[in-house]
Tab-separated table of C-alpha atoms in Angstrom:
chain	number	residue	atom	x	y	z
A	1	MET	CA	9.506	2.594	38.970
A	2	ASP	CA	11.259	4.068	35.932
A	3	LEU	CA	11.845	1.210	33.526
A	4	GLN	CA	14.180	2.602	30.876
A	5	LEU	CA	14.587	1.190	27.407
A	6	THR	CA	17.429	1.880	24.993
A	7	ILE	CA	16.936	1.719	21.224
A	8	HIS	CA	20.336	1.207	19.615
A	9	THR	CA	19.909	3.531	16.661
A	10	THR	CA	23.706	3.665	16.285
A	11	HIS	CA	23.343	0.254	14.661
A	12	PHE	CA	21.478	2.010	11.839
A	13	GLY	CA	24.098	4.689	11.211
A	14	PHE	CA	22.985	7.373	13.692
A	15	ASP	CA	25.521	8.907	16.076
A	16	TYR	CA	23.246	8.417	19.079
A	17	ASP	CA	20.972	5.877	20.763
A	18	ILE	CA	17.447	6.622	21.999
A	19	GLU	CA	16.728	6.320	25.709
A	20	LEU	CA	13.023	5.904	26.489
A	21	HIS	CA	11.712	6.404	29.992
A	22	SER	CA	8.560	4.800	31.351
A	23	TRP	CA	4.928	5.915	31.243
A	24	HIS	CA	5.256	6.878	34.902
A	25	LYS	CA	8.091	9.218	33.931
A	26	LYS	CA	5.949	10.876	31.248
A	27	LEU	CA	7.609	8.906	28.405
A	28	CYS	CA	10.562	11.279	28.315
A	29	ALA	CA	13.126	10.344	25.685
A	30	TYR	CA	16.731	11.335	25.090
A	31	ARG	CA	19.387	11.104	22.445
A	32	VAL	CA	22.373	9.467	24.091
A	33	PHE	CA	25.747	10.209	22.512
A	34	ALA	CA	29.051	8.508	23.146
A	35	ALA	CA	31.135	11.656	23.597
A	36	LYS	CA	28.748	14.380	24.773
A	37	PRO	CA	25.833	14.846	27.188
A	38	LYS	CA	22.489	13.363	26.219
A	39	GLU	CA	19.826	15.611	24.679
A	40	LEU	CA	16.081	15.693	25.196
A	41	LEU	CA	14.124	14.312	22.242
A	42	GLU	CA	11.904	17.253	21.306
A	43	GLY	CA	9.417	15.427	19.088
A	44	GLY	CA	8.248	12.055	17.837
A	45	LEU	CA	10.183	8.936	16.920
A	46	GLY	CA	8.702	8.598	13.448
A	47	LEU	CA	7.991	4.885	13.903
A	48	GLY	CA	5.614	2.615	15.771
A	49	LEU	CA	6.365	0.871	19.061
A	50	ASN	CA	5.672	-2.714	17.960
A	51	PHE	CA	9.373	-3.309	17.397
A	52	ILE	CA	10.039	-2.689	21.093
A	53	THR	CA	8.803	-6.173	21.980
A	54	GLN	CA	11.964	-7.619	20.437
A	55	PHE	CA	13.993	-6.161	23.304
A	56	SER	CA	14.380	-8.213	26.490
A	57	SER	CA	12.359	-5.789	28.603
A	58	GLY	CA	10.285	-4.381	25.743
A	59	ALA	CA	7.033	-6.160	26.588
A	60	GLU	CA	7.320	-5.050	30.226
A	61	TRP	CA	7.990	-1.464	29.130
A	62	LEU	CA	4.902	-1.435	26.876
A	63	ALA	CA	2.760	-3.019	29.595
A	64	GLN	CA	3.088	0.156	31.687
A	65	ILE	CA	1.152	2.126	29.079
A	66	PRO	CA	-2.653	1.928	29.440
A	67	LYS	CA	-3.995	-0.570	26.897
A	68	GLN	CA	-6.663	1.758	25.570
A	69	TYR	CA	-4.012	4.299	24.553
A	70	LEU	CA	-1.904	1.671	22.819
A	71	ALA	CA	-4.954	0.383	20.948
A	72	VAL	CA	-5.937	3.829	19.656
A	73	THR	CA	-2.426	4.896	18.629
A	74	LYS	CA	-1.545	1.622	16.895
A	75	ALA	CA	-3.217	2.845	13.707
A	76	PHE	CA	-0.757	5.768	13.524
A	77	PRO	CA	2.733	4.250	13.846
A	78	GLU	CA	4.537	7.348	12.585
A	79	HIS	CA	3.013	9.405	15.400
A	80	GLN	CA	2.471	6.710	18.034
A	81	TYR	CA	5.194	7.778	20.446
A	82	GLN	CA	4.256	11.471	20.221
A	83	LEU	CA	0.554	10.718	20.720
A	84	LEU	CA	1.369	8.673	23.807
A	85	TRP	CA	3.758	11.358	25.060
A	86	LEU	CA	0.969	13.930	24.810
A	87	ALA	CA	-1.428	11.619	26.677
A	88	ALA	CA	1.202	10.975	29.380
A	89	ASN	CA	1.835	14.675	29.871
A	90	SER	CA	-1.680	16.084	29.671
A	91	GLU	CA	-5.014	14.841	30.947
A	92	GLN	CA	-6.737	16.994	28.337
A	93	ALA	CA	-4.680	15.422	25.538
A	94	ALA	CA	-5.394	11.955	26.964
A	95	GLN	CA	-9.133	12.618	26.872
A	96	LEU	CA	-8.886	13.933	23.313
A	97	LEU	CA	-6.985	10.792	22.286
A	98	LEU	CA	-9.901	8.639	23.404
A	99	ILE	CA	-12.730	10.912	22.248
A	100	ARG	CA	-11.485	12.222	18.880
A	101	PRO	CA	-8.009	10.828	18.233
A	102	LEU	CA	-7.939	12.244	14.702
A	103	ILE	CA	-7.626	15.782	16.070
A	104	LEU	CA	-4.587	14.809	18.135
A	105	VAL	CA	-3.122	13.055	15.067
A	106	LEU	CA	-3.574	16.256	13.053
A	107	ILE	CA	-1.638	18.116	15.750
A	108	CYS	CA	1.213	15.608	15.445
A	109	GLU	CA	1.106	15.935	11.665
A	110	HIS	CA	1.636	19.680	12.087
A	111	TYR	CA	4.273	19.517	14.853
A	112	PRO	CA	6.030	16.145	14.430
A	113	ILE	CA	9.302	17.399	15.938
A	114	ASP	CA	7.991	19.844	18.524
A	115	ASN	CA	6.291	18.248	21.511
A	116	ALA	CA	6.041	21.568	23.351
A	117	LYS	CA	3.983	23.256	20.617
A	118	ALA	CA	1.912	20.111	20.108
A	119	LEU	CA	1.165	19.997	23.836
A	120	ALA	CA	0.192	23.669	23.987
A	121	LEU	CA	-2.150	23.256	21.050
A	122	SER	CA	-3.793	20.172	22.572
A	123	HIS	CA	-4.931	22.323	25.532
A	124	LEU	CA	-7.203	24.409	23.308
A	125	GLY	CA	-10.790	23.535	22.510
A	126	GLN	CA	-11.275	21.105	19.638
A	127	ARG	CA	-12.668	23.669	17.211
A	128	ASP	CA	-9.898	26.118	18.113
A	129	ILE	CA	-7.341	23.391	17.413
A	130	LEU	CA	-8.810	22.792	13.977
A	131	ASN	CA	-8.776	26.506	13.229
A	132	LYS	CA	-5.134	26.873	14.280
A	133	LEU	CA	-4.185	23.973	12.002
A	134	GLY	CA	-5.910	25.507	8.982
A	135	TYR	CA	-9.005	23.305	8.972
A	136	ASP	CA	-12.641	24.312	9.046
A	137	ASN	CA	-13.782	24.562	12.651
A	138	ALA	CA	-17.552	24.466	12.339
A	139	LYS	CA	-19.685	22.094	14.400
A	140	ALA	CA	-20.270	20.233	11.139
A	141	THR	CA	-16.543	19.413	11.055
A	142	LEU	CA	-16.770	17.529	14.343
A	143	LYS	CA	-19.890	15.706	13.121
A	144	PHE	CA	-17.996	14.698	9.979
A	145	ILE	CA	-15.091	13.361	12.048
A	146	ASP	CA	-17.476	11.327	14.194
A	147	LYS	CA	-18.961	9.691	11.082
A	148	LEU	CA	-15.598	8.384	9.902
A	149	SER	CA	-15.184	4.631	9.762
A	150	LEU	CA	-11.527	4.329	8.806
A	151	LYS	CA	-8.814	1.895	9.857
A	152	PHE	CA	-5.970	4.106	8.641
A	153	GLU	CA	-4.234	1.130	7.069
A	154	ARG	CA	-3.022	3.390	4.244
A	155	ASP	CA	-1.091	6.654	4.520
A	156	ILE	CA	-3.332	8.101	1.828
A	157	GLU	CA	-6.361	8.045	4.166
A	158	LEU	CA	-4.943	10.818	6.340
A	159	LYS	CA	-3.921	12.776	3.242
A	160	TYR	CA	-7.481	12.598	1.893
A	161	LEU	CA	-8.953	13.740	5.219
A	162	LYS	CA	-6.640	16.743	5.469
A	163	LYS	CA	-7.704	17.751	1.987
A	164	LEU	CA	-11.399	17.386	2.856
A	165	LEU	CA	-11.078	19.400	6.074
A	166	ASP	CA	-9.094	22.275	4.577
A	167	LYS	CA	-10.934	25.515	5.435
A	168	THR	CA	-10.510	27.023	1.953
A	169	MET	CA	-12.595	24.281	0.320
A	170	CYS	CA	-14.591	22.612	3.126
A	171	ARG	CA	-15.098	19.633	0.831
A	172	TYR	CA	-16.169	17.477	3.802
A	173	LYS	CA	-19.573	19.213	3.719
A	174	VAL	CA	-20.675	17.146	0.718
A	175	PHE	CA	-20.919	14.160	3.087
A	176	LYS	CA	-23.442	15.790	5.429
A	177	HIS	CA	-26.150	13.254	4.532
A	178	HIS	CA	-23.900	10.214	5.052
A	179	HIS	CA	-24.430	8.185	8.211
A	180	THR	CA	-20.951	6.650	8.022
A	181	ILE	CA	-17.964	7.483	5.836
A	182	ASN	CA	-15.516	4.721	4.932
A	183	TYR	CA	-12.294	4.657	2.932
A	184	ALA	CA	-14.068	3.728	-0.297
A	185	THR	CA	-16.252	6.820	0.048
A	186	ILE	CA	-13.417	9.339	0.447
A	187	SER	CA	-11.218	7.563	-2.090
A	188	LEU	CA	-13.990	7.666	-4.688
A	189	ASP	CA	-14.594	11.341	-3.951
A	190	ASN	CA	-10.920	12.108	-4.445
A	191	ARG	CA	-10.726	10.364	-7.826
A	192	TYR	CA	-14.295	10.749	-9.112
A	193	PRO	CA	-15.969	13.600	-7.202
A	194	PHE	CA	-18.960	13.540	-9.574
A	195	LEU	CA	-20.019	10.241	-7.952
A	196	THR	CA	-20.169	11.608	-4.399
A	197	CYS	CA	-23.692	11.544	-2.955
A	198	THR	CA	-25.050	9.681	-5.995
A	199	LYS	CA	-26.784	6.307	-5.929
A	200	LEU	CA	-23.912	4.792	-7.900
A	201	GLY	CA	-21.371	6.291	-5.504
A	202	HIS	CA	-23.192	4.773	-2.516
A	203	ALA	CA	-23.402	1.412	-4.295
A	204	ILE	CA	-19.660	1.395	-4.948
A	205	ALA	CA	-18.716	2.526	-1.441
A	206	ASN	CA	-20.896	-0.092	0.229
A	207	ASP	CA	-19.937	-3.052	-1.954
A	208	LYS	CA	-17.263	-4.875	0.069
A	209	ASN	CA	-16.624	-7.437	-2.673
A	210	ILE	CA	-15.953	-4.994	-5.477
A	211	LYS	CA	-12.564	-5.167	-7.218
A	212	ARG	CA	-11.180	-1.637	-7.120
A	213	GLY	CA	-8.724	-2.021	-10.004
A	214	PRO	CA	-11.279	-3.154	-12.611
A	215	LEU	CA	-13.750	-0.565	-11.317
A	216	ARG	CA	-11.268	2.284	-11.818
A	217	ALA	CA	-10.456	0.957	-15.281
A	218	CYS	CA	-14.148	0.762	-16.177
A	219	LEU	CA	-14.858	4.307	-14.966
A	220	ALA	CA	-11.819	5.783	-16.730
A	221	ASP	CA	-12.615	3.876	-19.915
A	222	THR	CA	-16.279	4.918	-19.884
A	223	ILE	CA	-15.358	8.584	-19.470
A	224	ALA	CA	-12.775	8.325	-22.271
A	225	LEU	CA	-15.336	6.655	-24.523
A	226	GLY	CA	-17.912	9.331	-23.773
A	227	LEU	CA	-15.458	12.094	-24.656
A	228	ALA	CA	-14.393	10.277	-27.842
A	229	LEU	CA	-18.044	9.928	-28.892
A	230	GLY	CA	-18.783	13.595	-28.210
A	231	ILE	CA	-21.189	12.803	-25.374
A	232	ASN	CA	-22.139	15.974	-23.531
A	233	GLU	CA	-20.723	15.768	-19.970
A	234	PRO	CA	-20.087	11.999	-19.802
A	235	ALA	CA	-19.166	12.232	-16.107
A	236	LYS	CA	-22.568	13.720	-15.347
A	237	ARG	CA	-24.224	10.941	-17.335
A	238	ILE	CA	-22.357	8.334	-15.283
A	239	GLY	CA	-23.372	10.112	-12.072
A	240	GLN	CA	-27.031	9.606	-12.987
A	241	LEU	CA	-26.678	5.813	-12.832
A	242	SER	CA	-27.842	3.821	-9.837
A	243	THR	CA	-25.980	0.515	-9.925
A	244	LEU	CA	-22.775	-1.117	-11.098
A	245	ASP	CA	-24.793	-3.160	-13.592
A	246	GLU	CA	-26.029	0.066	-15.160
A	247	LEU	CA	-22.437	1.311	-15.391
A	248	GLU	CA	-21.343	-1.871	-17.152
A	249	ARG	CA	-24.271	-1.632	-19.578
A	250	LEU	CA	-23.471	2.003	-20.394
A	251	HIS	CA	-19.804	1.130	-20.863
A	252	GLN	CA	-20.711	-1.650	-23.297
A	253	GLN	CA	-23.232	0.526	-25.100
A	254	TRP	CA	-20.605	3.209	-25.757
A	255	ILE	CA	-18.073	0.575	-26.851
A	256	ASP	CA	-20.570	-0.774	-29.382
A	257	ILE	CA	-21.323	2.715	-30.678
A	258	ARG	CA	-17.645	3.549	-30.971
A	259	ASN	CA	-16.833	0.291	-32.780
A	260	ALA	CA	-19.774	0.741	-35.163
A	261	THR	CA	-18.673	4.316	-35.835
A	262	ARG	CA	-15.170	3.171	-36.645
A	263	LEU	CA	-16.501	0.691	-39.170
A	264	SER	CA	-18.526	3.344	-40.952
A	265	GLU	CA	-15.831	6.013	-40.917
A	266	SER	CA	-12.824	6.150	-43.179
A	267	ARG	CA	-9.979	3.877	-42.199
A	268	PRO	CA	-6.827	5.356	-40.616
A	269	VAL	CA	-4.240	6.308	-43.221
A	270	ASP	CA	-1.911	3.642	-41.814
A	271	ALA	CA	-4.600	0.949	-41.459
A	272	ASP	CA	-2.850	-1.273	-43.998
A	273	THR	CA	0.524	-1.008	-42.279
A	274	PRO	CA	1.468	-4.391	-40.795
A	275	TYR	CA	2.067	-4.278	-37.074
A	276	PRO	CA	5.656	-4.763	-35.862
A	277	GLN	CA	6.218	-8.360	-34.780
A	278	LEU	CA	8.104	-7.580	-31.580
A	279	ILE	CA	6.864	-10.776	-29.897
A	280	SER	CA	6.320	-13.911	-31.942
A	281	SER	CA	2.964	-15.678	-32.077
A	282	GLU	CA	2.467	-19.046	-30.448
A	283	PRO	CA	-0.402	-21.527	-30.934
A	284	ASN	CA	-2.305	-20.197	-27.896
A	285	PHE	CA	-0.900	-16.644	-27.949
A	286	VAL	CA	-1.668	-15.189	-31.358
A	287	ALA	CA	-0.287	-11.747	-32.153
A	288	ILE	CA	-2.798	-9.303	-33.616
A	289	ASP	CA	-0.863	-8.172	-36.664
A	290	ASN	CA	-2.990	-5.538	-38.414
A	291	TYR	CA	-5.683	-2.930	-37.928
A	292	ASP	CA	-8.553	-5.059	-39.222
A	293	ALA	CA	-7.662	-7.896	-36.845
A	294	LEU	CA	-7.461	-5.410	-33.948
A	295	LEU	CA	-10.845	-3.932	-34.812
A	296	ARG	CA	-12.346	-7.408	-35.092
A	297	GLU	CA	-10.884	-8.374	-31.716
A	298	GLY	CA	-12.592	-5.385	-30.123
A	299	MET	CA	-15.898	-6.284	-31.777
A	300	ASP	CA	-15.671	-9.974	-30.827
A	301	GLN	CA	-14.637	-9.295	-27.238
A	302	LYS	CA	-16.812	-6.200	-26.815
A	303	HIS	CA	-14.046	-3.979	-25.490
A	304	CYS	CA	-11.925	-1.090	-26.758
A	305	ILE	CA	-8.574	-2.666	-27.651
A	306	ALA	CA	-8.815	-0.820	-30.997
A	307	VAL	CA	-7.820	2.457	-29.295
A	308	TYR	CA	-4.258	1.070	-29.122
A	309	HIS	CA	-3.801	1.098	-32.938
A	310	ASN	CA	-1.497	4.125	-33.049
A	311	ARG	CA	0.672	2.810	-30.219
A	312	ILE	CA	0.927	-0.626	-31.825
A	313	VAL	CA	1.925	0.803	-35.222
A	314	ALA	CA	4.602	2.880	-33.465
A	315	GLY	CA	5.972	-0.219	-31.740
A	316	HIS	CA	5.004	0.880	-28.243
A	317	TYR	CA	2.337	-1.761	-27.653
A	318	CYS	CA	1.502	-5.354	-28.645
A	319	ALA	CA	-1.862	-7.114	-28.548
A	320	PHE	CA	-2.540	-10.847	-28.495
A	321	LYS	CA	-5.562	-13.104	-28.377
A	322	MET	CA	-5.717	-16.297	-26.366
A	323	GLU	CA	-8.312	-19.040	-26.842
A	324	HIS	CA	-7.743	-21.524	-24.015
A	325	PRO	CA	-8.561	-22.020	-21.201
A	326	GLN	CA	-10.400	-18.708	-21.531
A	327	ARG	CA	-10.906	-16.334	-24.432
A	328	VAL	CA	-8.951	-13.234	-23.502
A	329	THR	CA	-7.179	-10.275	-25.059
A	330	ILE	CA	-3.653	-9.569	-23.802
A	331	GLY	CA	-1.974	-6.158	-23.964
A	332	VAL	CA	1.758	-5.588	-23.522
A	333	LYS	CA	3.461	-2.200	-23.174
A	334	VAL	CA	6.811	-1.807	-24.930
A	335	ASN	CA	9.523	0.597	-23.772
A	336	LYS	CA	11.738	0.749	-26.854
A	337	ARG	CA	14.272	2.993	-25.163
A	338	ILE	CA	15.363	0.459	-22.539
A	339	GLY	CA	14.010	-2.734	-24.060
A	340	MET	CA	11.463	-3.418	-21.336
A	341	LEU	CA	8.094	-5.142	-21.661
A	342	GLU	CA	5.228	-4.648	-19.201
A	343	LEU	CA	2.105	-6.801	-19.029
A	344	ASP	CA	-0.673	-4.222	-19.217
A	345	GLN	CA	-3.947	-6.144	-19.366
A	346	ILE	CA	-5.599	-9.560	-19.545
A	347	LYS	CA	-9.238	-8.966	-20.454
A	348	GLY	CA	-12.062	-11.372	-21.191
A	349	ILE	CA	-15.267	-10.535	-23.017
A	350	ARG	CA	-16.655	-7.165	-21.904
A	351	ASN	CA	-13.421	-6.626	-19.920
A	352	ALA	CA	-14.145	-9.611	-17.677
A	353	ILE	CA	-11.413	-10.533	-15.203
A	354	ALA	CA	-9.294	-13.500	-16.272
A	355	THR	CA	-9.512	-16.682	-14.196
A	356	ASN	CA	-6.596	-17.655	-11.967
A	357	GLU	CA	-5.732	-20.485	-14.361
A	358	THR	CA	-5.646	-18.100	-17.311
A	359	GLN	CA	-3.584	-15.536	-15.421
A	360	GLU	CA	-1.000	-18.138	-14.433
A	361	LEU	CA	-0.601	-19.279	-18.050
A	362	VAL	CA	-0.294	-15.690	-19.285
A	363	TYR	CA	2.249	-14.793	-16.597
A	364	ALA	CA	4.379	-17.830	-17.460
A	365	TRP	CA	4.205	-16.977	-21.183
A	366	PHE	CA	5.044	-13.341	-20.514
A	367	GLU	CA	8.115	-14.140	-18.404
A	368	ARG	CA	9.367	-16.340	-21.224
A	369	VAL	CA	8.849	-13.821	-24.035
A	370	LYS	CA	10.204	-10.988	-21.916
A	371	LYS	CA	13.560	-12.755	-21.616
A	372	THR	CA	13.586	-13.503	-25.348
A	373	TYR	CA	12.791	-9.900	-26.211
A	374	MET	CA	15.559	-8.582	-23.961
A	375	GLN	CA	18.074	-10.911	-25.630
A	376	ARG	CA	16.950	-9.678	-29.059
A	377	PHE	CA	17.050	-6.066	-27.897
A	378	ASN	CA	20.691	-6.419	-26.911
A	379	HIS	CA	21.657	-7.849	-30.314
A	380	GLU	CA	19.245	-6.246	-32.814
A	381	PRO	CA	19.658	-2.434	-33.072
A	382	GLU	CA	16.450	-2.075	-35.129
A	383	LEU	CA	14.384	-2.848	-32.006
A	384	ARG	CA	15.571	0.438	-30.515
A	385	ALA	CA	14.364	2.479	-33.459
């Protein structure tokens, strides 16, 4: 039985509706126009099939498709229809979908609007497919694909994989000693390749409780500190570490060295220039109003807020200290051109994450001062200088 389903895309501004035929009719689809004959849909839909259940016969239409195919393709909504179309029209493509679905996804990435070419390519051997698509086609490539433990919850995952598989670089080969490869592993390699295959890299990739934002900030800050201190190849030094605790200790060590160096060196020429008071102090939100206070804040809190001196003097940044309920340093970016404030950081001692209670108080304070600043910006021309 051919259970047809119509998607009323005309409701979204298109000049046609989509007519989907059943699994038993090879999932053929057509563009149906009001004033001319319908046309065969040559490629994918560009969206997942979950929305189909909202139609009266949608659940029945989906039920015709083998569950194992729906389960595999669900992770790739943009290509779901095309993947299923290939499986419905080719036993070889159907087998590939179950064995190594990523290869079929890569085909759809290359031919998203050409089912015929996608189908022809799916009939080749797996390594030949990879070669045709511009990826390395060694046996090691297939082994790498089989090690992947990805949920494809982010579009960036597929982008990273395509970059790793590219035949001109063959970057995937650095993972040959990995037993499994998760998102954290490939993401870390993309941003900090010097950590790949290191003990620290493995520790980061396998720590499910790690907070990615603070980790990225710590790594970027440690590298910046190393460069500022003249450390030879700071990235290589970080790659020699084994644990996150060692990274935090190195980060703190370089902060202490940098702060001590600043104290012993000559002061900046504008060190005595008072900081612009763009946001007024409050009893629990005290504006840091000069270079010495900023330097002292960095020493007390064991972090690198002092690097913002030039931006603060120029009126592009504000720093505050808060005592209760937690001792934190607050950083606020200032866009003088449009009068916009952006909460940049809330950092405890040694860049510790602020508690939920502290964050809520800071957010409430920030929303209040942001409105006040915008009102002043609209009436005080000197704030735009």
